[in-house]
């Protein structure tokens, strides 16, 4: 009897283990992996995606990589045809390469079949995050995270009567969020080296990072405002007189003057996190950063609430902002494309998009952005809308990485390392870029 | 009689060992019995050799092949073209590349010079066996036990002009404001910043090797010198230095190879900036290979670096052997 009892128990245990195994296998079959950068909006997406799992039973797994390694890690994954990511929220610059080399699934038929209309999304975001060739109706991503470069300032410092008075006496106007680059510099100079609450503070934190894309994103904020164009609109890939135009030289010189006059000491290799740190620790009066970080600033115990205000990228000749943000794509090497598409279908719904915005993600859906109360929904919402209406992006060519690395080197050499003149830096940049396009067969020697 | 005694020859083997031999399968044992010592040696090392061929030699040969092509890892569909020596021509005629090599040479030469002087000096001190010398040895060794990436991050904070302790110390002694200079943001100071950090981290390593050299010198040589009334300086110059020299040269070789391929610490510290002031050859190689995806070009660059280090190391080792034979 004892023997039979033991056998029965063993059989039950084996069945249990087998059951668990089968359950796991089933759960894995109904699980997809979403890859993105590790930052606040990604955490919001985890929260949002719980609704997707509840509705469809499809489990979500997330692979988030810090920004410094984001491009390296996931471009490597795509180039090696890896199956890690079923869905990828990839940088806007990747779209050209990913479409050309077949990393992303083309979504046109899927959109048509499921009634997903690109007209429902802000045109600038569709153009920037979804299309390749640029502006064509070939969609490789759904606009997922709208983003642009904006500015944050210490509203509480600006509001101090003694500073207001001193500023007005010096510059003949109120100490207010700057509208032009000259005003921005004046404010920066005004705060540089000043003592506030017993602590030495500085003018502003701008992007100066050398390793990935930092200084390019910062410099282009000035270049675009001076009317910069990457190429002759009538003669694609011809850059002489555009990239190195007089206005471009002036903008680059101006950016360098900001670096020289108004940043904290040692702010020579700074990107998103360094700027946030400088601002949150009360070192600077202003910082340039992506709108994606602004919900975090509003919630911050030290600088949040009424202590911070926001403004769009100042204009000079035109109104323009550097584009950030990304679209969500289905990776063509995934074995679970159908489940990944299911996610995109769910994510495109207006209600989901509304919740996405409320959680801290930047929806690109018109149902959210054009809602009457949108501008009042957050302290930075109106500025975000304004910025998104005149964004410009870096090259989205398949060779974007080489183009980016050249620009990083040339502008960092000039702005931070004091090497040569702005004209020389941009002339060299044109030479570098020409070579890249010659090698890519888009220009002839 | 056990099976073991049937298999193994009994001559010279103690009876107590025989039962252990019985664990060998009679068939394998019989087969091994017919093999020569040399064959058995090959049998044991062949898996390792195969592994080495697969993960070291094959990639090297593949990289040599790629260096003559226009291959790009991010363009899998594009046909690979044989372009002869064009990659090598491009690299050797590039002003930028010569600039990166210059930066690398500066880093290698100055960091090793400092490490040798300081490492040797510390080894002489520790060798005195003063009270607590063991504790001090441990304390001195701590930096080299850290990860280079951690060291890079750690020193970015120390070099921070407003809050970093380094600027405060220098500012205090030099009588200048701590935030009036920036070690890693200044194009003139940043090459020295990476030399300084590397020296901080790896001087203990040189010290250890020198200490081994110093401890290997027999006491009777110094006793004989004392009897001959040789001064401390003469003892140092004619006994200590020549006898430690081979060890020192070995340390230089190891450090030179390591510093030539230095990457992580410098990337975390300066990202190769400001501008390209600290862009070492290895950092540029990584940018070309995994950011610009110019695989063929970067393979050629890697081969050039490999040949340079390998050639220089060989010449150096020959010189080292001569010194040892003296």
XYZ file of C-alpha atoms in Angstrom:
771
model
C 0.000 0.000 0.000
C 2.778 2.323 0.923
C 4.458 1.545 -2.369
C 1.346 2.487 -4.354
C 0.940 5.705 -2.372
C 4.493 6.672 -3.196
C 3.906 5.891 -6.876
C 0.749 7.996 -6.888
C 2.501 10.944 -5.262
C 5.365 10.706 -7.764
C 2.920 10.588 -10.660
C 1.057 13.627 -9.316
C 4.313 15.518 -8.916
C 5.410 14.625 -12.437
C 2.046 15.707 -13.816
C 2.314 18.952 -11.874
C 5.768 19.687 -13.193
C 4.666 18.862 -16.715
C 1.667 21.138 -16.249
C 3.852 24.002 -15.095
C 6.154 23.401 -18.030
C 3.292 23.462 -20.447
C 1.938 26.570 -18.773
C 5.303 28.300 -19.092
C 5.590 27.319 -22.703
C 2.115 28.667 -23.327
C 2.922 31.897 -21.472
C 6.098 32.292 -23.506
C 4.173 31.753 -26.721
C 1.889 34.577 -25.715
C 4.667 36.914 -24.723
C 6.375 39.641 -26.711
C 9.424 41.744 -25.966
C 9.454 45.486 -26.404
C 12.836 47.193 -26.644
C 13.465 50.831 -25.830
C 15.704 53.168 -23.881
C 15.672 53.172 -20.089
C 14.032 56.434 -19.029
C 10.870 57.810 -17.455
C 8.582 57.354 -20.495
C 9.617 53.691 -20.665
C 8.361 53.219 -17.122
C 5.112 54.879 -18.129
C 4.834 52.452 -21.038
C 5.231 49.487 -18.685
C 2.310 50.819 -16.688
C 0.248 51.425 -19.812
C 0.978 47.980 -21.247
C -0.665 46.268 -18.293
C -3.980 47.159 -19.942
C -2.852 45.412 -23.112
C -2.022 42.232 -21.220
C -5.322 42.405 -19.361
C -7.225 42.774 -22.624
C -5.415 40.289 -24.826
C -3.682 37.892 -22.435
C -0.388 38.629 -24.210
C 2.381 39.066 -21.680
C 4.807 41.935 -22.157
C 8.510 41.694 -21.541
C 10.641 44.837 -21.654
C 14.250 45.291 -22.618
C 15.364 48.784 -21.695
C 18.917 49.958 -22.279
C 20.456 53.208 -20.948
C 20.657 55.970 -23.533
C 24.441 55.837 -23.769
C 24.235 52.267 -25.078
C 20.818 52.407 -26.684
C 21.956 52.853 -30.297
C 24.929 50.488 -30.040
C 22.901 47.755 -28.436
C 19.834 47.761 -30.637
C 21.468 48.590 -33.958
C 23.754 45.662 -33.273
C 20.693 43.549 -32.582
C 19.058 44.610 -35.842
C 22.201 44.209 -37.923
C 22.739 40.710 -36.582
C 19.083 39.866 -37.302
C 18.539 39.119 -33.641
C 15.221 37.938 -32.300
C 15.425 39.671 -28.939
C 12.966 42.442 -29.804
C 9.538 41.854 -31.272
C 8.725 45.535 -30.996
C 11.295 48.283 -31.073
C 10.910 51.952 -30.281
C 13.894 53.081 -32.308
C 15.339 56.533 -32.866
C 13.938 58.575 -35.727
C 17.352 58.589 -37.441
C 17.272 54.808 -37.761
C 14.244 54.691 -40.009
C 16.158 55.039 -43.288
C 18.588 52.237 -42.536
C 15.989 50.000 -40.940
C 13.648 50.325 -43.901
C 16.403 49.958 -46.493
C 18.027 46.914 -44.905
C 14.762 45.204 -44.026
C 14.954 45.418 -40.247
C 11.414 46.775 -39.862
C 8.127 45.381 -41.150
C 6.374 47.692 -43.580
C 3.070 48.573 -41.973
C 0.940 49.950 -44.834
C -1.158 46.824 -45.416
C -1.613 46.284 -41.706
C -2.732 49.881 -41.215
C -5.200 49.605 -44.114
C -6.607 46.306 -42.882
C -7.114 47.567 -39.340
C -8.355 51.042 -40.120
C -5.336 52.791 -38.617
C -5.084 56.152 -40.337
C -1.888 58.148 -40.389
C -4.046 61.260 -40.703
C -4.982 60.695 -37.081
C -1.440 61.553 -36.017
C 0.355 64.896 -36.082
C 1.818 65.273 -39.608
C 5.282 66.256 -38.346
C 5.493 63.064 -36.289
C 4.293 60.853 -39.142
C 6.870 62.427 -41.429
C 9.686 62.094 -38.893
C 8.982 58.785 -37.186
C 7.194 56.691 -39.791
C 8.095 57.398 -43.383
C 10.901 56.284 -45.612
C 11.745 57.580 -48.178
C 10.977 60.817 -46.403
C 7.478 62.082 -46.965
C 6.438 59.068 -49.034
C 3.387 57.064 -47.962
C 5.576 54.129 -46.898
C 5.141 53.554 -43.198
C 7.646 51.612 -41.096
C 6.541 52.741 -37.658
C 3.617 54.143 -35.734
C 4.432 57.491 -34.081
C 4.851 56.493 -30.460
C 6.694 59.110 -28.487
C 6.601 62.669 -29.734
C 9.491 64.720 -28.488
C 11.352 67.916 -29.195
C 14.033 69.980 -27.596
C 12.767 72.602 -25.184
C 13.991 74.699 -22.285
C 13.322 74.781 -18.559
C 14.006 77.778 -16.328
C 13.960 78.565 -12.632
C 10.686 80.428 -12.424
C 11.254 81.144 -8.736
C 14.609 82.816 -9.418
C 13.234 84.795 -12.336
C 10.417 86.052 -10.092
C 12.684 87.545 -7.406
C 12.040 91.308 -7.226
C 15.713 92.219 -6.635
C 16.814 90.187 -9.666
C 13.968 91.601 -11.752
C 15.059 95.085 -10.850
C 18.708 94.506 -11.555
C 17.995 92.785 -14.848
C 15.691 95.571 -16.020
C 18.289 98.184 -15.137
C 20.913 96.303 -17.114
C 18.986 95.154 -20.195
C 15.957 97.426 -20.242
C 13.401 94.625 -20.215
C 11.812 92.204 -17.765
C 13.608 89.096 -16.663
C 11.391 86.627 -18.496
C 11.717 83.427 -20.521
C 13.817 84.409 -23.560
C 12.265 84.497 -27.004
C 15.442 84.989 -29.026
C 18.939 83.580 -28.745
C 20.317 87.004 -27.843
C 17.862 87.204 -24.955
C 18.827 83.697 -23.937
C 22.472 84.682 -23.782
C 21.683 87.804 -21.772
C 19.802 85.776 -19.197
C 22.629 83.260 -19.099
C 25.211 85.966 -18.548
C 23.056 87.564 -15.892
C 22.971 84.414 -13.790
C 26.519 83.248 -14.507
C 28.574 83.210 -11.314
C 25.787 84.852 -9.292
C 25.161 83.847 -5.724
C 21.644 82.677 -4.967
C 20.690 81.488 -1.491
C 24.375 81.354 -0.606
C 25.268 79.138 -3.529
C 27.151 80.042 -6.701
C 24.979 79.423 -9.747
C 25.491 79.503 -13.498
C 23.580 80.547 -16.581
C 22.528 77.416 -18.398
C 23.185 73.756 -19.112
C 23.450 73.046 -22.829
C 24.337 69.881 -24.712
C 28.060 69.389 -25.242
C 28.417 65.619 -25.204
C 31.017 64.095 -27.539
C 30.355 60.347 -27.487
C 26.910 59.804 -28.977
C 24.727 62.607 -30.388
C 24.644 65.224 -27.627
C 26.444 68.215 -29.051
C 24.842 67.732 -32.462
C 21.383 67.887 -30.935
C 22.374 71.060 -29.064
C 24.101 72.799 -31.947
C 21.266 72.039 -34.351
C 18.877 73.784 -31.947
C 20.770 76.974 -32.834
C 21.396 76.071 -36.492
C 17.712 75.416 -37.208
C 16.768 78.728 -35.595
C 19.148 80.470 -38.009
C 17.394 78.745 -40.927
C 19.845 75.889 -41.451
C 19.186 73.414 -44.244
C 21.034 70.161 -44.764
C 20.955 70.264 -48.531
C 19.874 72.223 -51.538
C 16.098 71.627 -51.733
C 16.376 71.449 -55.519
C 19.488 69.318 -55.632
C 19.481 66.577 -52.981
C 22.770 65.835 -51.223
C 24.377 69.049 -52.444
C 25.390 70.808 -49.264
C 27.838 73.552 -50.250
C 26.397 76.920 -49.335
C 23.776 75.308 -47.103
C 25.520 73.389 -44.348
C 28.369 75.924 -44.372
C 26.313 79.028 -45.122
C 26.952 82.358 -43.388
C 23.924 81.832 -41.188
C 25.124 78.384 -40.199
C 28.514 79.826 -39.284
C 26.836 82.556 -37.228
C 24.681 79.999 -35.407
C 27.642 77.779 -34.604
C 29.651 80.751 -33.362
C 26.707 81.779 -31.213
C 26.427 78.319 -29.687
C 30.108 78.436 -28.839
C 29.647 81.846 -27.232
C 26.944 80.318 -25.027
C 29.339 77.558 -24.039
C 32.017 80.121 -23.230
C 29.839 82.538 -21.302
C 27.201 80.674 -19.497
C 27.685 77.023 -18.618
C 28.930 75.644 -15.299
C 32.662 74.879 -15.166
C 33.432 71.445 -16.540
C 30.200 71.202 -18.533
C 32.139 69.948 -21.539
C 30.663 66.498 -22.089
C 27.065 66.889 -21.057
C 23.894 65.444 -22.471
C 20.440 64.719 -21.072
C 21.341 63.365 -17.652
C 24.132 65.850 -16.973
C 21.805 68.737 -17.800
C 19.094 67.317 -15.576
C 21.592 66.908 -12.752
C 22.881 70.467 -13.160
C 19.342 71.824 -13.109
C 17.899 69.687 -10.343
C 20.847 70.380 -8.066
C 20.214 74.109 -8.393
C 23.380 74.881 -10.329
C 21.850 76.546 -13.351
C 19.064 78.976 -14.128
C 18.115 77.242 -17.381
C 18.662 73.973 -19.156
C 18.013 72.674 -22.641
C 16.521 69.206 -22.675
C 13.941 66.967 -24.289
C 10.297 67.513 -23.430
C 10.186 63.856 -22.354
C 11.941 64.837 -19.129
C 9.608 67.669 -18.234
C 6.953 65.614 -16.394
C 9.777 64.427 -14.124
C 10.828 68.010 -13.471
C 7.299 69.039 -12.568
C 7.172 66.212 -10.028
C 10.672 66.845 -8.665
C 10.641 67.783 -4.955
C 13.473 70.315 -5.336
C 12.655 72.127 -8.554
C 9.123 70.955 -9.351
C 5.750 72.619 -9.024
C 5.872 76.385 -9.399
C 9.637 76.550 -9.196
C 10.094 75.678 -12.865
C 8.762 77.113 -16.075
C 9.181 76.001 -19.670
C 9.761 77.672 -23.014
C 10.297 76.606 -26.602
C 13.583 76.829 -28.429
C 14.259 80.551 -29.020
C 13.982 81.762 -32.590
C 16.420 83.859 -34.558
C 15.433 83.923 -38.203
C 12.821 81.179 -38.004
C 10.983 79.250 -35.328
C 12.426 75.771 -35.120
C 13.143 72.994 -32.656
C 15.323 69.931 -32.773
C 13.286 66.762 -33.088
C 13.530 63.946 -30.590
C 11.121 61.089 -30.117
C 10.528 57.795 -31.792
C 8.115 55.537 -33.600
C 7.264 51.975 -32.646
C 8.127 49.303 -35.209
C 7.746 45.571 -35.619
C 11.105 43.886 -36.041
C 11.114 41.765 -39.172
C 13.241 39.022 -37.548
C 10.654 38.440 -34.799
C 8.882 35.087 -34.639
C 5.876 36.775 -33.081
C 5.077 39.461 -35.592
C 1.350 38.829 -35.323
C 1.372 39.457 -31.569
C 3.556 42.526 -32.028
C 1.130 43.892 -34.601
C -1.654 43.228 -32.135
C 0.137 45.564 -29.721
C 0.453 48.290 -32.343
C -3.246 47.974 -33.148
C -4.079 48.377 -29.479
C -1.597 51.220 -28.971
C -3.045 53.237 -31.877
C -6.459 53.570 -30.221
C -7.360 57.097 -29.089
C -8.279 55.989 -25.563
C -4.963 54.245 -25.102
C -3.189 57.298 -26.469
C -4.995 59.513 -23.961
C -3.903 57.297 -21.120
C -0.373 57.257 -22.554
C -0.211 61.048 -22.281
C -1.694 61.031 -18.788
C 0.993 58.592 -17.615
C 3.852 60.750 -18.906
C 4.255 59.472 -22.459
C 4.058 61.956 -25.315
C 1.264 60.902 -27.590
C 1.355 61.980 -31.223
C -2.350 61.296 -31.741
C -4.545 64.185 -32.784
C -7.292 62.973 -30.434
C -4.921 63.879 -27.618
C -3.047 66.839 -29.013
C -6.044 68.607 -30.527
C -8.314 68.128 -27.554
C -9.540 71.553 -26.330
C -8.063 71.117 -22.872
C -4.692 69.739 -23.992
C -2.747 72.999 -23.559
C -3.872 73.157 -19.944
C -3.241 69.485 -19.219
C 0.365 70.100 -18.133
C 2.545 73.177 -17.553
C 4.586 72.349 -20.643
C 1.793 71.043 -22.887
C 1.284 74.270 -24.850
C 5.001 74.614 -25.484
C 5.194 70.988 -26.551
C 2.494 71.570 -29.168
C 4.267 74.674 -30.378
C 7.619 72.937 -30.579
C 6.201 69.959 -32.436
C 4.736 72.201 -35.089
C 8.167 73.283 -36.324
C 10.563 70.442 -35.622
C 13.496 69.447 -37.774
C 15.417 66.211 -37.637
C 18.965 65.180 -38.386
C 19.660 63.097 -41.514
C 17.612 59.902 -41.494
C 19.720 58.335 -44.223
C 20.914 54.736 -43.851
C 24.349 56.277 -43.324
C 23.104 58.524 -40.524
C 25.621 57.108 -38.031
C 28.615 58.216 -40.087
C 27.022 61.580 -40.757
C 26.379 61.977 -37.054
C 29.867 60.983 -35.980
C 31.398 63.513 -38.360
C 29.230 66.267 -36.996
C 29.984 65.284 -33.415
C 33.689 65.533 -34.113
C 33.662 68.732 -36.130
C 31.420 70.746 -33.841
C 32.950 69.467 -30.622
C 36.375 70.344 -31.989
C 35.208 73.905 -32.561
C 32.826 74.554 -29.662
C 34.554 72.796 -26.796
C 38.128 72.157 -27.943
C 38.659 75.617 -29.504
C 40.042 74.116 -32.691
C 39.814 76.275 -35.826
C 36.956 78.528 -36.840
C 33.255 77.874 -37.282
C 33.659 78.245 -41.044
C 36.456 75.656 -41.083
C 34.443 73.265 -38.928
C 31.435 73.435 -41.246
C 33.562 73.272 -44.404
C 35.200 70.122 -43.071
C 31.782 68.772 -42.178
C 30.610 69.267 -45.748
C 33.702 67.412 -46.987
C 33.073 64.529 -44.578
C 29.423 64.295 -45.527
C 30.190 64.442 -49.238
C 32.525 61.489 -48.836
C 29.847 59.529 -46.983
C 27.340 60.153 -49.766
C 29.917 59.360 -52.450
C 30.678 56.057 -50.719
C 26.947 55.405 -50.480
C 26.513 56.065 -54.179
C 24.264 59.079 -53.699
C 26.784 61.616 -54.946
C 29.371 61.360 -57.665
C 32.883 62.714 -57.169
C 44.380 -10.965 -9.145
C 42.248 -7.934 -10.041
C 41.397 -6.671 -13.509
C 43.763 -3.817 -12.932
C 46.719 -6.065 -12.695
C 45.669 -7.628 -15.999
C 45.609 -4.297 -17.736
C 48.453 -2.389 -16.218
C 51.999 -3.583 -16.227
C 52.920 -4.403 -12.701
C 56.540 -3.322 -12.846
C 57.322 -0.433 -10.584
C 53.740 0.308 -9.628
C 52.725 -0.117 -6.038
C 49.969 -2.610 -5.406
C 47.941 0.006 -3.531
C 47.546 2.110 -6.721
C 46.222 -0.714 -8.818
C 42.541 -0.557 -7.794
C 42.402 3.081 -9.040
C 43.488 2.009 -12.529
C 40.611 -0.404 -12.662
C 38.287 2.584 -13.208
C 39.622 2.991 -16.780
C 37.595 1.115 -19.330
C 39.607 -1.873 -20.533
C 39.014 -0.876 -24.176
C 40.141 2.769 -23.795
C 42.993 1.639 -21.618
C 44.087 -0.836 -24.264
C 43.878 1.817 -26.938
C 45.830 4.345 -24.861
C 48.408 1.715 -24.139
C 49.350 1.653 -27.796
C 49.827 5.426 -28.001
C 53.117 7.189 -27.563
C 53.540 9.926 -24.959
C 53.568 12.499 -27.743
C 50.283 11.212 -29.148
C 48.667 11.292 -25.738
C 49.893 14.854 -25.254
C 48.352 15.836 -28.599
C 45.152 14.074 -27.636
C 44.844 16.212 -24.525
C 45.772 19.562 -26.014
C 43.951 19.219 -29.325
C 40.549 20.384 -27.983
C 42.207 23.538 -26.678
C 44.039 24.078 -29.937
C 40.813 23.633 -31.888
C 39.082 26.117 -29.603
C 41.908 28.609 -30.014
C 41.818 28.202 -33.774
C 38.088 28.782 -33.776
C 37.992 31.829 -31.528
C 41.407 33.427 -32.074
C 43.004 32.435 -35.342
C 39.924 32.225 -37.543
C 38.654 35.714 -36.564
C 42.148 37.091 -37.147
C 42.321 35.601 -40.630
C 38.770 36.756 -41.299
C 39.646 40.279 -40.154
C 42.687 40.281 -42.461
C 40.419 39.288 -45.339
C 37.808 41.925 -44.456
C 40.490 44.603 -44.297
C 40.847 44.306 -48.073
C 37.117 44.743 -48.673
C 34.489 47.456 -48.379
C 32.338 45.277 -46.099
C 29.933 46.980 -43.725
C 28.246 44.950 -41.031
C 25.111 47.082 -41.197
C 24.585 46.381 -44.892
C 24.129 42.633 -44.988
C 22.540 42.626 -48.428
C 25.198 44.693 -50.185
C 27.771 42.612 -52.102
C 31.249 42.682 -50.595
C 33.848 44.167 -52.966
C 37.564 43.412 -52.909
C 39.245 46.833 -52.826
C 42.865 45.844 -52.337
C 44.914 48.192 -50.187
C 42.497 51.129 -50.329
C 41.532 50.875 -46.640
C 45.196 50.842 -45.632
C 45.931 53.797 -47.928
C 43.043 55.754 -46.459
C 44.132 55.076 -42.891
C 47.794 55.843 -43.400
C 47.072 59.051 -45.303
C 44.462 60.306 -42.810
C 45.565 63.248 -40.698
C 42.925 62.347 -38.131
C 44.312 58.840 -37.680
C 47.827 60.190 -37.155
C 46.319 62.544 -34.602
C 44.715 59.639 -32.705
C 48.006 57.735 -32.808
C 49.788 60.792 -31.441
C 47.274 61.031 -28.593
C 47.800 57.317 -27.919
C 51.580 57.688 -27.939
C 51.362 60.596 -25.501
C 49.180 58.548 -23.195
C 51.345 55.415 -23.397
C 54.707 57.155 -22.973
C 53.828 59.522 -20.154
C 51.669 57.138 -18.169
C 54.334 54.423 -18.300
C 57.120 56.844 -17.410
C 55.196 58.046 -14.370
C 54.170 54.544 -13.356
C 57.728 53.276 -13.569
C 59.157 56.122 -11.505
C 56.422 56.011 -8.881
C 56.081 52.221 -8.867
C 59.796 51.719 -8.410
C 59.912 54.386 -5.709
C 57.023 52.809 -3.817
C 58.586 49.364 -4.130
C 61.831 50.684 -2.621
C 59.868 52.139 0.280
C 57.760 49.033 0.898
C 60.859 46.861 0.630
C 62.242 48.573 3.738
C 59.795 46.439 5.744
C 58.888 49.241 8.130
C 56.155 48.805 10.715
C 52.816 48.394 8.990
C 54.320 47.893 5.550
C 51.921 45.042 4.813
C 48.906 47.263 5.519
C 50.327 50.013 3.331
C 50.956 47.517 0.542
C 47.286 46.520 0.633
C 46.153 50.144 0.638
C 48.410 50.977 -2.305
C 47.119 47.985 -4.245
C 43.454 48.973 -3.928
C 43.146 51.101 -7.117
C 44.252 48.315 -9.424
C 41.603 46.030 -8.000
C 38.826 48.299 -9.248
C 37.166 48.026 -12.618
C 38.541 50.566 -15.155
C 34.995 51.662 -15.993
C 34.288 52.385 -12.346
C 37.574 54.254 -12.069
C 36.604 56.363 -15.085
C 33.275 57.378 -13.569
C 34.784 57.857 -10.148
C 37.397 60.292 -11.448
C 34.888 62.310 -13.471
C 33.408 63.230 -10.114
C 36.790 63.894 -8.547
C 37.666 66.188 -11.469
C 34.335 68.030 -11.185
C 35.320 71.710 -10.883
C 32.628 72.689 -8.379
C 32.415 69.670 -6.137
C 35.395 67.482 -7.021
C 38.081 67.080 -4.403
C 40.870 67.154 -6.994
C 40.234 70.774 -7.936
C 40.017 71.743 -4.282
C 43.384 70.197 -3.487
C 45.100 71.723 -6.520
C 43.324 75.018 -5.918
C 44.419 75.038 -2.281
C 48.091 74.485 -3.082
C 48.182 76.635 -6.199
C 46.202 79.452 -4.602
C 43.553 79.519 -7.334
C 39.794 79.076 -7.296
C 38.841 75.388 -7.626
C 36.330 76.126 -10.380
C 38.816 78.157 -12.409
C 40.072 75.133 -14.319
C 38.645 71.890 -15.585
C 40.786 68.820 -16.033
C 38.593 66.887 -18.449
C 36.988 69.819 -20.242
C 40.183 71.572 -21.187
C 41.875 70.513 -24.379
C 45.343 71.036 -22.858
C 44.679 69.381 -19.516
C 42.541 66.420 -20.536
C 45.429 64.363 -22.037
C 47.145 64.760 -18.673
C 43.957 63.865 -16.834
C 43.869 60.427 -18.446
C 47.595 59.949 -17.777
C 47.024 60.862 -14.151
C 44.116 58.463 -13.663
C 45.903 55.596 -15.367
C 48.955 56.265 -13.229
C 46.821 56.277 -10.079
C 45.294 52.969 -11.072
C 48.298 51.046 -12.379
C 51.300 52.293 -10.414
C 50.601 49.588 -7.792
C 50.948 46.974 -10.507
C 54.416 48.237 -11.442
C 55.213 48.451 -7.753
C 54.315 44.791 -7.251
C 56.562 43.648 -10.077
C 59.422 45.828 -8.835
C 58.911 44.526 -5.329
C 59.235 40.966 -6.627
C 62.493 42.040 -8.299
C 63.816 43.701 -5.169
C 62.981 40.694 -3.001
C 64.797 38.396 -5.423
C 68.147 40.150 -4.821
C 70.113 38.043 -2.329
C 71.175 39.897 0.833
C 74.765 38.672 0.556
C 75.360 40.934 -2.456
C 74.557 43.989 -0.376
C 76.594 42.559 2.536
C 79.585 42.156 0.228
C 79.103 45.714 -1.013
C 78.934 46.940 2.583
C 82.219 45.186 3.306
C 83.696 46.910 0.247
C 82.407 50.165 1.742
C 80.217 50.940 -1.263
C 77.983 53.939 -0.615
C 74.195 53.605 -0.571
C 74.016 55.325 -3.934
C 76.610 52.989 -5.488
C 74.741 49.980 -4.096
C 71.538 51.287 -5.567
C 73.029 52.145 -8.945
C 75.242 49.087 -9.390
C 73.242 46.378 -7.642
C 69.587 47.317 -7.234
C 68.934 48.946 -10.612
C 70.600 46.300 -12.818
C 68.987 43.445 -10.933
C 65.509 44.967 -10.961
C 65.813 46.166 -14.553
C 64.491 42.982 -16.214
C 61.443 43.075 -13.923
C 60.947 46.735 -14.644
C 61.190 46.125 -18.364
C 58.615 43.384 -18.081
C 56.277 45.770 -16.282
C 56.810 48.333 -19.035
C 55.967 45.724 -21.669
C 52.740 44.677 -19.949
C 51.655 48.237 -19.301
C 52.521 49.390 -22.811
C 50.409 46.647 -24.374
C 47.554 47.374 -21.985
C 47.703 51.129 -22.513
C 47.890 50.824 -26.251
C 44.479 49.162 -26.204
C 43.070 51.261 -23.337
C 39.389 51.962 -23.903
C 36.875 51.768 -21.069
C 38.481 54.049 -18.525
C 39.085 56.843 -21.023
C 35.626 56.545 -22.594
C 34.001 56.925 -19.206
C 36.265 59.773 -18.280
C 36.252 61.942 -21.413
C 34.497 60.084 -24.272
C 37.593 60.930 -26.292
C 37.026 64.670 -25.875
C 37.190 67.560 -25.642
C 37.135 67.505 -29.412
C 39.539 64.692 -30.126
C 42.076 65.577 -27.449
C 41.840 62.175 -25.756
C 40.564 60.091 -28.639
C 42.870 57.095 -28.416
C 43.307 54.799 -31.399
C 41.185 52.147 -29.669
C 38.316 54.582 -29.133
C 38.375 55.643 -32.763
C 38.540 52.007 -33.809
C 35.376 51.280 -31.861
C 33.631 54.295 -33.408
C 34.556 53.161 -36.911
C 33.605 49.540 -36.293
C 30.429 49.812 -34.244
C 29.086 53.312 -34.804
C 30.049 54.044 -38.390
C 29.888 50.339 -39.272
C 32.883 50.594 -41.621
C 33.844 47.004 -40.915
C 36.470 46.596 -43.647
C 38.092 49.908 -42.818
C 38.131 49.223 -39.088
C 39.542 45.731 -39.700
C 42.430 47.342 -41.580
C 42.949 49.776 -38.733
C 42.900 46.920 -36.216
C 45.463 44.993 -38.273
C 47.735 48.046 -38.405
C 47.492 48.447 -34.637
C 48.043 44.743 -34.090
C 51.139 44.664 -36.303
C 52.509 47.794 -34.615
C 52.073 46.415 -31.086
C 53.209 42.931 -32.036
C 56.296 44.233 -33.859
C 57.264 46.665 -31.129
C 56.713 44.021 -28.442
C 58.925 41.534 -30.304
C 61.769 44.014 -30.656
C 61.366 44.929 -27.021
C 61.396 41.292 -25.873
C 64.652 40.687 -27.765
C 66.139 43.698 -26.013
C 64.754 42.440 -22.695
C 66.388 39.048 -23.207
C 69.720 40.737 -23.832
C 69.375 42.690 -20.600
C 68.542 39.483 -18.710
C 71.600 37.718 -20.095
C 73.943 40.427 -18.855
